[in-house]
XYZ file of C-alpha atoms in Angstrom:
656
model
C 52.744 52.476 2.189
C 54.199 55.854 1.180
C 57.505 55.271 2.970
C 60.301 55.000 0.440
C 62.609 52.557 2.222
C 61.923 50.086 5.022
C 64.428 47.886 6.855
C 63.985 45.574 9.806
C 64.495 42.198 11.449
C 61.082 41.296 12.883
C 61.672 43.158 16.156
C 63.093 46.496 15.023
C 61.604 48.258 12.007
C 62.842 51.540 10.523
C 61.306 53.590 7.695
C 62.647 56.464 5.595
C 60.591 58.943 3.628
C 61.264 60.028 0.046
C 63.742 62.675 1.185
C 65.856 60.115 3.041
C 64.756 61.211 6.483
C 64.140 58.798 9.323
C 60.390 58.807 10.068
C 59.390 55.611 11.881
C 61.173 53.422 14.415
C 59.156 50.477 15.761
C 60.314 48.362 18.702
C 59.984 45.757 20.182
C 57.234 44.644 17.792
C 56.840 45.338 14.106
C 54.159 48.008 14.293
C 54.312 48.548 18.058
C 55.492 50.980 19.364
C 56.547 53.741 16.960
C 59.070 55.783 18.940
C 59.212 58.529 16.294
C 55.460 58.621 15.539
C 56.190 59.987 12.081
C 58.183 63.019 13.192
C 61.098 63.961 10.990
C 64.586 63.154 12.223
C 66.666 65.535 10.145
C 69.934 64.762 8.379
C 72.262 67.626 7.473
C 75.683 68.215 5.924
C 78.240 70.964 6.635
C 81.252 71.592 4.390
C 84.086 73.921 5.324
C 87.761 74.260 6.081
C 89.394 71.922 8.625
C 89.657 74.783 11.140
C 85.861 75.234 11.053
C 85.795 78.369 8.891
C 84.096 79.107 5.571
C 81.330 76.638 6.260
C 78.203 75.942 4.244
C 75.282 73.877 5.534
C 72.373 72.038 3.912
C 69.581 69.754 5.135
C 68.980 66.712 2.996
C 65.481 67.899 2.059
C 66.868 71.075 0.469
C 66.244 71.422 -3.267
C 69.972 71.369 -3.989
C 70.096 67.631 -3.233
C 69.333 64.876 -5.686
C 68.576 61.478 -4.237
C 68.694 57.990 -5.736
C 67.154 55.648 -3.174
C 67.104 51.910 -3.813
C 68.228 48.689 -2.144
C 71.263 46.561 -2.734
C 70.104 43.625 -4.861
C 68.786 40.634 -2.907
C 69.183 42.330 0.478
C 67.508 44.587 3.012
C 70.419 47.027 2.819
C 69.664 50.422 1.366
C 71.757 51.895 -1.424
C 71.354 55.661 -1.480
C 73.241 58.198 -3.582
C 73.047 61.821 -2.423
C 74.468 64.636 -4.542
C 74.614 68.359 -3.845
C 76.146 70.312 -6.721
C 76.157 73.555 -4.721
C 78.306 72.054 -1.970
C 80.163 69.831 -4.406
C 79.461 66.783 -2.238
C 78.477 63.221 -3.111
C 77.531 60.715 -0.415
C 77.056 57.004 -0.947
C 74.896 55.899 1.976
C 73.929 52.481 3.275
C 71.475 51.614 6.057
C 70.813 48.274 7.689
C 69.085 46.740 10.678
C 71.168 43.782 11.809
C 69.394 40.518 11.060
C 69.711 39.370 14.694
C 70.694 42.155 17.073
C 68.529 45.209 17.719
C 71.092 47.370 15.976
C 70.716 50.038 13.286
C 73.949 50.719 11.351
C 74.614 53.361 8.706
C 77.647 53.892 6.463
C 78.420 57.104 4.578
C 81.166 57.274 1.950
C 81.778 60.974 1.311
C 83.593 62.756 -1.523
C 83.828 66.411 -2.526
C 84.860 68.292 -5.658
C 87.008 70.963 -3.946
C 90.713 71.283 -4.807
C 91.799 71.601 -1.164
C 91.292 69.595 2.002
C 87.768 70.043 3.323
C 86.055 69.021 6.511
C 82.640 67.421 6.225
C 80.362 67.277 9.227
C 77.339 64.993 9.156
C 74.552 65.936 11.578
C 71.979 63.396 12.738
C 68.881 64.594 14.531
C 66.654 62.322 16.676
C 63.065 63.357 17.344
C 62.071 60.589 19.735
C 58.603 60.258 21.228
C 59.376 57.163 23.264
C 56.406 54.830 23.679
C 54.574 57.147 21.246
C 54.548 60.241 23.431
C 57.094 62.864 24.467
C 56.197 63.063 28.166
C 59.034 62.193 30.502
C 61.719 61.376 27.932
C 65.381 61.911 28.752
C 68.281 62.575 26.406
C 71.862 62.794 27.654
C 75.487 62.667 26.584
C 77.548 59.882 28.175
C 81.287 60.788 28.125
C 82.752 57.334 28.788
C 81.384 56.024 25.502
C 81.123 59.456 23.839
C 77.543 58.583 22.960
C 74.093 60.127 23.259
C 71.297 58.126 24.859
C 67.524 58.498 24.918
C 65.406 56.558 27.377
C 62.095 56.237 29.128
C 61.244 53.376 31.428
C 62.127 50.148 29.599
C 63.083 51.641 26.234
C 66.703 52.672 25.585
C 68.440 54.059 22.491
C 72.219 54.545 22.384
C 73.546 56.556 19.430
C 77.197 56.531 18.468
C 79.537 56.674 15.491
C 83.086 56.922 14.227
C 85.280 57.590 11.244
C 86.475 54.445 9.525
C 90.102 55.311 10.329
C 89.450 56.320 13.951
C 90.793 54.088 16.693
C 87.879 54.873 19.025
C 84.205 55.433 18.544
C 82.508 58.603 19.683
C 80.530 61.593 18.465
C 82.395 64.810 17.734
C 79.529 67.105 18.711
C 76.236 66.758 20.489
C 73.299 68.710 21.817
C 70.221 67.770 23.792
C 67.306 70.136 24.164
C 63.620 70.894 24.463
C 61.254 70.628 21.499
C 57.546 71.287 20.887
C 57.323 73.495 23.982
C 56.960 77.293 23.858
C 57.660 77.304 20.139
C 61.031 75.547 20.411
C 61.744 73.532 17.282
C 64.565 71.400 18.654
C 68.313 70.946 18.547
C 68.413 70.387 14.789
C 68.270 74.147 14.318
C 71.458 74.362 16.386
C 73.328 72.447 13.679
C 72.826 74.985 10.927
C 75.961 76.958 11.817
C 78.000 73.744 11.910
C 78.450 73.802 15.707
C 76.296 72.176 18.393
C 75.849 73.549 21.888
C 77.072 70.525 23.834
C 74.149 70.660 26.281
C 74.625 67.355 28.156
C 71.120 66.404 29.382
C 67.455 67.353 28.989
C 64.220 65.844 30.271
C 60.605 66.093 29.152
C 59.823 66.671 25.475
C 63.366 66.336 24.185
C 65.412 65.713 21.086
C 69.101 65.425 20.293
C 71.532 66.036 17.454
C 75.004 64.590 17.023
C 77.803 65.564 14.651
C 80.453 63.322 13.094
C 83.452 64.945 11.363
C 85.899 63.830 8.710
C 88.658 65.635 6.776
C 88.767 64.700 3.092
C 91.625 65.247 0.692
C 90.806 66.230 -2.912
C 89.855 63.185 -4.966
C 89.591 60.934 -1.910
C 86.610 59.267 -0.248
C 86.258 58.951 3.503
C 83.838 56.804 5.488
C 81.736 57.646 8.513
C 79.770 55.052 10.471
C 76.722 55.729 12.620
C 74.886 53.218 14.783
C 71.978 53.039 17.161
C 71.647 50.268 19.728
C 68.073 49.595 20.880
C 67.016 47.703 23.984
C 64.849 47.439 27.069
C 67.516 48.521 29.556
C 70.811 50.338 29.676
C 72.848 47.159 29.979
C 71.494 45.854 26.669
C 72.440 48.933 24.663
C 75.764 49.251 26.479
C 76.648 45.686 25.494
C 75.578 46.224 21.895
C 77.699 49.360 21.677
C 80.652 47.413 23.094
C 80.151 44.670 20.510
C 80.140 47.174 17.663
C 83.336 48.733 19.005
C 85.027 45.335 19.289
C 83.883 43.863 15.969
C 83.523 47.050 13.963
C 80.306 48.332 12.403
C 81.253 46.992 8.973
C 81.054 43.421 10.262
C 77.355 43.854 11.021
C 76.761 45.252 7.553
C 78.581 42.362 5.930
C 76.889 39.625 7.914
C 73.407 41.052 7.371
C 74.074 41.401 3.645
C 74.981 37.719 3.617
C 71.960 36.731 5.660
C 69.395 38.358 3.388
C 71.087 37.092 0.228
C 70.875 33.598 1.708
C 67.237 34.154 2.757
C 66.008 35.283 -0.649
C 67.925 32.546 -2.481
C 66.984 29.702 -0.125
C 63.893 28.843 -2.187
C 64.251 28.072 -5.864
C 61.341 29.232 -7.967
C 60.893 28.817 -11.709
C 60.350 32.480 -12.569
C 63.374 33.413 -14.643
C 61.351 33.262 -17.865
C 59.425 36.345 -16.716
C 60.575 39.879 -17.595
C 63.589 40.955 -15.544
C 61.815 43.856 -13.865
C 58.994 41.554 -12.761
C 61.413 39.013 -11.298
C 63.311 41.757 -9.493
C 60.106 43.241 -8.102
C 58.907 39.810 -6.954
C 62.114 39.188 -5.017
C 62.133 42.721 -3.616
C 58.520 42.301 -2.547
C 59.355 39.171 -0.572
C 62.015 41.077 1.343
C 59.728 44.045 1.967
C 56.952 41.737 3.171
C 59.424 40.183 5.607
C 60.036 43.570 7.219
C 56.297 43.823 7.966
C 56.077 40.437 9.718
C 56.689 40.425 13.448
C 58.803 37.581 14.787
C 55.928 36.507 17.046
C 53.559 35.924 14.144
C 51.622 39.118 13.446
C 51.577 39.988 9.743
C 51.041 43.737 9.760
C 49.017 45.526 7.090
C 51.303 48.565 6.713
C 53.598 50.595 8.911
C 53.821 54.312 8.458
C 52.464 57.082 10.629
C 51.288 59.606 8.048
C 47.822 58.025 7.860
C 47.145 59.405 11.347
C 46.701 62.820 9.739
C 43.545 61.409 8.163
C 41.998 59.299 10.915
C 44.215 59.543 14.015
C 44.941 55.866 13.678
C 47.324 53.695 11.711
C 47.441 50.483 9.685
C 49.980 48.936 12.081
C 47.640 46.092 12.946
C 47.118 42.452 12.121
C 43.914 42.000 10.134
C 43.338 38.209 9.993
C 42.130 38.480 6.377
C 45.163 40.441 5.196
C 47.482 38.175 7.137
C 45.864 35.079 5.630
C 46.348 36.316 2.079
C 49.989 37.163 2.788
C 50.530 33.831 4.544
C 49.163 31.951 1.547
C 51.597 33.798 -0.723
C 54.535 33.166 1.601
C 53.648 29.478 1.803
C 53.615 29.206 -1.979
C 57.137 30.642 -2.025
C 58.443 28.329 0.714
C 58.607 30.526 3.829
C 56.486 28.229 5.989
C 58.173 28.985 9.314
C 56.911 32.557 9.110
C 53.376 31.436 8.426
C 53.364 28.859 11.212
C 53.808 31.687 13.693
C 50.951 33.589 12.068
C 48.562 30.665 12.495
C 49.733 30.197 16.084
C 48.931 33.879 16.628
C 45.401 33.365 15.272
C 44.889 30.327 17.503
C 45.774 32.420 20.540
C 43.500 35.383 19.758
C 40.359 33.639 18.465
C 37.349 34.309 20.705
C 35.753 31.588 22.857
C 32.781 31.684 20.475
C 35.008 30.861 17.491
C 35.296 34.073 15.490
C 38.130 36.500 14.921
C 37.498 40.166 15.552
C 38.280 43.240 13.471
C 42.033 43.517 14.012
C 44.778 42.935 16.571
C 47.871 44.682 17.862
C 51.208 43.007 17.155
C 51.384 41.816 20.778
C 48.082 39.951 20.402
C 45.858 42.410 22.233
C 42.646 43.608 20.625
C 43.229 46.650 18.436
C 41.107 49.740 17.931
C 37.834 49.277 16.091
C 34.848 51.225 14.854
C 32.660 48.147 14.283
C 29.635 48.476 16.560
C 28.326 45.778 18.900
C 24.869 47.358 18.894
C 22.383 48.528 16.257
C 18.737 49.530 16.418
C 18.166 48.062 19.843
C 19.849 44.746 19.120
C 23.260 43.206 19.639
C 25.303 42.578 16.513
C 28.673 40.958 16.044
C 31.281 43.519 14.887
C 32.987 41.101 12.542
C 34.182 40.711 9.012
C 33.372 37.044 8.595
C 35.853 36.628 5.772
C 38.605 37.141 8.365
C 37.664 33.898 10.113
C 37.022 31.978 6.912
C 40.279 32.930 5.238
C 42.415 31.886 8.202
C 41.124 28.318 7.762
C 41.469 28.533 3.972
C 45.062 29.691 4.272
C 45.833 27.118 6.987
C 44.675 24.313 4.713
C 46.833 25.662 1.872
C 49.752 25.531 4.312
C 49.078 22.003 5.560
C 48.326 20.619 2.117
C 51.733 21.838 0.967
C 53.937 20.963 3.958
C 52.092 18.226 5.896
C 53.625 19.438 9.166
C 51.222 17.394 11.270
C 52.867 17.660 14.679
C 52.903 21.427 14.474
C 49.298 21.522 13.245
C 47.753 19.146 15.803
C 47.134 21.737 18.575
C 45.266 23.924 16.102
C 42.820 21.299 14.871
C 40.347 21.657 17.694
C 41.264 25.034 19.151
C 41.285 26.848 15.793
C 39.796 24.771 12.968
C 36.795 23.173 14.689
C 36.238 26.233 16.839
C 36.028 28.573 13.839
C 34.145 26.175 11.566
C 31.425 25.518 14.137
C 30.891 29.246 14.484
C 30.735 29.782 10.721
C 28.156 26.998 10.455
C 26.026 28.730 13.061
C 26.446 32.258 11.684
C 24.113 31.749 8.727
C 20.561 32.825 8.029
C 17.549 30.845 6.815
C 18.747 31.030 3.195
C 22.030 29.318 4.010
C 24.042 32.471 3.320
C 26.386 33.926 5.929
C 24.754 36.547 8.095
C 25.560 40.188 7.289
C 28.992 41.458 8.273
C 31.392 44.199 7.170
C 33.060 43.958 3.759
C 36.792 43.761 3.189
C 36.900 47.495 2.380
C 35.208 48.146 5.751
C 32.712 50.463 4.146
C 29.364 48.665 4.162
C 27.579 45.919 6.037
C 25.747 43.136 4.286
C 26.154 39.754 2.609
C 29.063 40.302 0.231
C 30.211 38.185 -2.679
C 33.796 38.240 -1.400
C 32.730 37.161 2.086
C 30.523 34.376 0.749
C 33.474 32.992 -1.226
C 35.766 33.274 1.797
C 33.365 31.581 4.225
C 32.697 28.785 1.736
C 36.458 28.292 1.440
C 36.906 28.240 5.221
C 34.248 25.556 5.639
C 35.679 23.518 2.778
C 39.077 23.732 4.450
C 37.560 22.603 7.753
C 35.947 19.648 5.981
C 39.318 18.735 4.483
C 40.887 18.847 7.932
C 38.056 16.714 9.321
C 38.660 14.055 6.700
C 42.420 14.180 7.252
C 41.952 13.681 11.011
C 39.346 10.958 10.594
C 36.510 13.155 11.911
C 34.021 12.083 9.243
C 30.913 13.488 10.953
C 32.533 16.891 11.350
C 33.774 16.775 7.766
C 30.229 16.067 6.542
C 28.795 18.859 8.693
C 31.216 21.418 7.282
C 30.903 20.175 3.692
C 27.132 20.309 3.887
C 27.274 23.863 5.226
C 29.618 24.877 2.407
C 27.304 23.280 -0.161
C 24.323 25.149 1.224
C 26.242 28.423 0.950
C 27.041 27.755 -2.692
C 23.453 26.828 -3.453
C 22.309 30.054 -1.811
C 24.899 32.028 -3.778
C 23.544 30.531 -6.995
C 20.079 31.558 -5.950
C 20.548 34.980 -4.370
C 23.862 36.418 -5.575
C 23.432 35.587 -9.252
C 20.737 37.912 -10.549
C 19.094 38.611 -13.874
C 16.675 41.324 -12.817
C 18.740 44.523 -12.772
C 18.116 47.579 -14.886
C 20.206 46.264 -17.780
C 18.644 42.794 -17.599
C 21.971 40.983 -17.884
C 22.480 38.047 -15.561
C 25.482 38.422 -13.290
C 26.723 38.134 -9.739
C 26.147 41.138 -7.511
C 28.460 42.740 -4.984
C 26.104 42.573 -1.991
C 22.618 41.574 -0.922
C 20.756 42.322 2.277
C 17.458 41.424 3.842
C 15.384 44.570 4.099
C 15.557 44.249 7.873
C 19.358 44.443 7.666
C 19.484 47.544 5.496
C 21.103 50.364 7.447
C 24.817 50.895 7.161
C 24.947 50.506 3.402
C 22.724 53.554 3.039
C 24.896 55.708 5.282
C 27.926 57.740 4.306
C 30.656 55.363 3.170
C 33.368 54.611 5.688
C 36.959 53.847 4.946
C 39.211 51.293 6.553
C 40.011 53.784 9.264
C 36.331 54.110 10.120
C 36.033 57.746 9.080
C 32.957 58.859 7.172
C 33.864 60.347 3.819
C 31.745 63.003 2.155
C 30.952 62.197 -1.436
C 28.648 60.429 -3.815
C 26.947 57.235 -2.792
C 28.706 54.225 -4.238
C 25.839 51.730 -4.309
C 23.249 50.975 -6.960
C 20.463 49.446 -4.898
C 17.182 47.874 -5.931
C 14.698 46.217 -3.570
C 13.486 42.857 -4.832
C 11.372 40.070 -3.404
C 12.402 36.459 -3.835
C 11.129 33.452 -1.884
C 9.019 35.823 0.208
C 12.186 37.619 1.323
C 12.668 41.252 0.408
C 16.259 41.899 -0.604
C 18.261 45.026 -1.168
C 20.633 44.300 -4.039
C 23.817 46.251 -4.711
C 24.700 45.954 -8.403
C 27.968 47.889 -8.167
C 30.826 46.153 -9.940
C 33.521 45.611 -7.328
C 36.959 44.103 -7.900
C 36.570 42.125 -4.652
C 33.982 39.947 -6.384
C 37.026 37.989 -7.581
C 36.712 36.097 -4.277
C 33.877 34.050 -5.794
C 36.374 32.129 -7.914
C 39.746 32.746 -6.252
C 38.966 30.738 -3.127
C 37.483 27.898 -5.171
C 33.703 28.217 -4.899
C 33.377 28.653 -8.671
C 35.712 27.502 -11.400
C 37.532 30.240 -13.345
C 35.941 28.961 -16.558
C 32.383 28.963 -15.199
C 30.551 31.096 -17.793
C 29.131 33.296 -15.048
C 32.627 33.985 -13.705
C 34.028 34.566 -17.192
C 31.327 37.157 -17.831
C 31.802 38.800 -14.411
C 35.566 39.127 -14.770
C 35.215 40.552 -18.279
C 32.864 43.210 -16.937
C 35.211 44.000 -14.055
C 38.087 44.430 -16.485
C 36.071 46.605 -18.846
C 34.234 48.796 -16.344
C 36.912 49.265 -13.665
C 39.976 49.908 -15.809
C 41.016 53.577 -15.728
C 40.830 54.903 -19.279
C 43.779 57.261 -18.919
C 47.516 57.142 -19.518
C 47.835 55.827 -15.948
C 45.666 52.728 -16.339
C 45.124 50.183 -13.591
C 41.964 48.893 -12.003
C 39.801 50.787 -9.520
C 38.293 49.096 -6.484
C 34.719 49.578 -7.664
C 32.505 51.870 -9.691
C 32.537 55.480 -8.493
C 35.032 54.837 -5.692
C 35.205 57.963 -3.520
C 38.654 57.257 -2.062
C 41.203 59.795 -3.399
C 38.741 60.481 -6.208
C 40.154 63.038 -8.655
C 37.504 63.022 -11.373
C 33.726 62.888 -11.563
C 33.975 61.292 -15.000
C 33.378 57.866 -13.508
C 32.702 56.243 -16.869
C 36.295 56.970 -17.819
C 37.875 56.976 -14.351
C 35.785 54.748 -12.059
C 38.169 55.374 -9.156
C 41.752 55.603 -8.027
C 43.677 52.612 -9.452
C 44.879 50.111 -6.863
C 47.828 47.779 -7.276
C 46.073 44.887 -5.551
C 42.870 45.154 -7.582
C 44.900 45.294 -10.773
C 46.860 42.202 -9.772
C 43.621 40.326 -9.071
C 42.978 40.647 -12.799
C 46.377 39.092 -13.446
C 45.580 36.243 -11.076
C 42.374 35.542 -12.941
C 44.145 35.600 -16.297
C 46.623 33.033 -14.969
C 43.895 30.817 -13.498
C 41.830 30.887 -16.687
C 44.716 30.393 -19.119
C 44.530 27.346 -21.413
C 47.659 28.062 -23.447
C 50.959 29.797 -22.804
C 49.877 32.704 -25.014
C 46.893 33.255 -22.702
C 49.341 34.376 -20.015
C 50.533 37.444 -21.935
C 47.879 39.810 -20.493
C 48.914 38.747 -16.986
C 52.549 39.533 -17.730
C 51.505 42.932 -19.076
C 49.724 43.663 -15.791
C 52.768 42.615 -13.776
C 54.900 44.899 -15.908
C 52.397 47.710 -15.244
C 52.864 47.140 -11.518
C 56.654 47.217 -11.857
C 56.486 50.406 -13.909
C 54.353 52.171 -11.278
C 56.247 51.093 -8.153
C 58.482 53.519 -6.322
C 62.107 53.608 -7.408
C 62.913 51.519 -4.334
C 60.463 48.785 -5.337
C 57.783 49.584 -2.754
């Protein structure tokens, strides 16, 4: 997620880039729809005399600005310091999405270094593409409320503001205009002389810019508020604007600050013995995760639009696997009401056959996919089987912790039994799960991670069966899980590779299933990437079955122990994790663990012995999780703390 700041309330999500420019605005779902689609909404500052003369102008991305962009502690309120030595201006900025209303509020405390009274004009540009396209948008100035509105069909945005000392709200300047047509850049260019045209309405591909003015005495600070009301009809945004006028914008800032401080402190966790920067990052991460969870249950992978430049698609989807891992973490920290909605979401979208598909939109509809239903004349299921298995694994973690039986009951048959029966059936003659796509979405086969996840899902189903008194079902699922583990012992643990050491392998395939893993690797967006092959394959025959074995060391192999199929102190796991740590750690001043050997993604060096791939936060933290799981003494935890400190040291300034 390259966005520098993200704020939201589960319905309205707003992202800023590293230059403090508004880039994404999602509504009414987190991740759906993005009404800015990554386009820059500019922010500019004009400084001059109160009569409008002797003005100087600068956009916030200009090199003269320095920016310090963080959050207020324990909140989802931004804390941004902007300084321009050339203009002699300092702005303390704050941004917040109200915790309840669909309302975006900004506060700007402005000072200047001049020795005379100066007027400061703040210009806010809005590059809307409502419902993710610019066809048929309207922008207009409404004089009764002195506000600018954008709308299309059932999406409305009312933009307004005021000085802190002003009796009435209202913009001081405005302009609406055409953009992206016949070379027209938009109304933001109109602001550069400090004066907007005042054009009152435009339709089609449109944008708008507003100006808010304040006179500032030497040595004083003055405050300007900006707000945007978001809704599905004019009456909603009109009412929100009225509420802000009656209560004052500061009241929404104050109440949301209080809400998030209460939210993050509502669960007491024994973590204060950890380094301060790790504790702070943990708490910040909980808040950031909350912004990516839709109020209707979808836990979204990541929300920013820049990835479309690579694949013309986004990560604004609910992958059941990703959601399950996040849900398990949230449950361990006490936020079970969020995860209940996630499991309800999964119950609603599971197929009649009992499996979960590739990914879903935040509204529960099936999302885009590049997983094929057909290969070499035969039908194939376009699934990542770990996605179904991990939902049940995570659901059992939830129930085992909270015992919320009445909530769970509807899911026992419609989700648990449904999915477990399918996983039992989706196995081959060896007992292993049938081939499916890996968690990286790059190759198809029988993967160590998937085997661990499916085993865990069936074990969870057996636990549910026993809890509900369904002993025959419990035995069926436990037997299936046992057969998977026996097959993993037999087929995934190998001693016949080129180095002759016995270890688990990343992937195996029947020779009849060998196709995709020999093609160009594909990324999570489904786009083929030119580069070196990443597999180390050898064809072997065992039990009269010819296998293609992929010996590549892959950080995702951690799933063999993490979900419980093998104990962390199993000698085979101990050896595997030691090799992962040794072979995947980047031997540079950067450090961190790569995904797997010779990872093509963002590859910057062909010296794969030293730099096996681009280091990933999540893969590095898997090493920390193993260190914690395997620890026998307190001192054994020190390497895990060092990894967590590495993560904190490499996060963005904002904590993302």
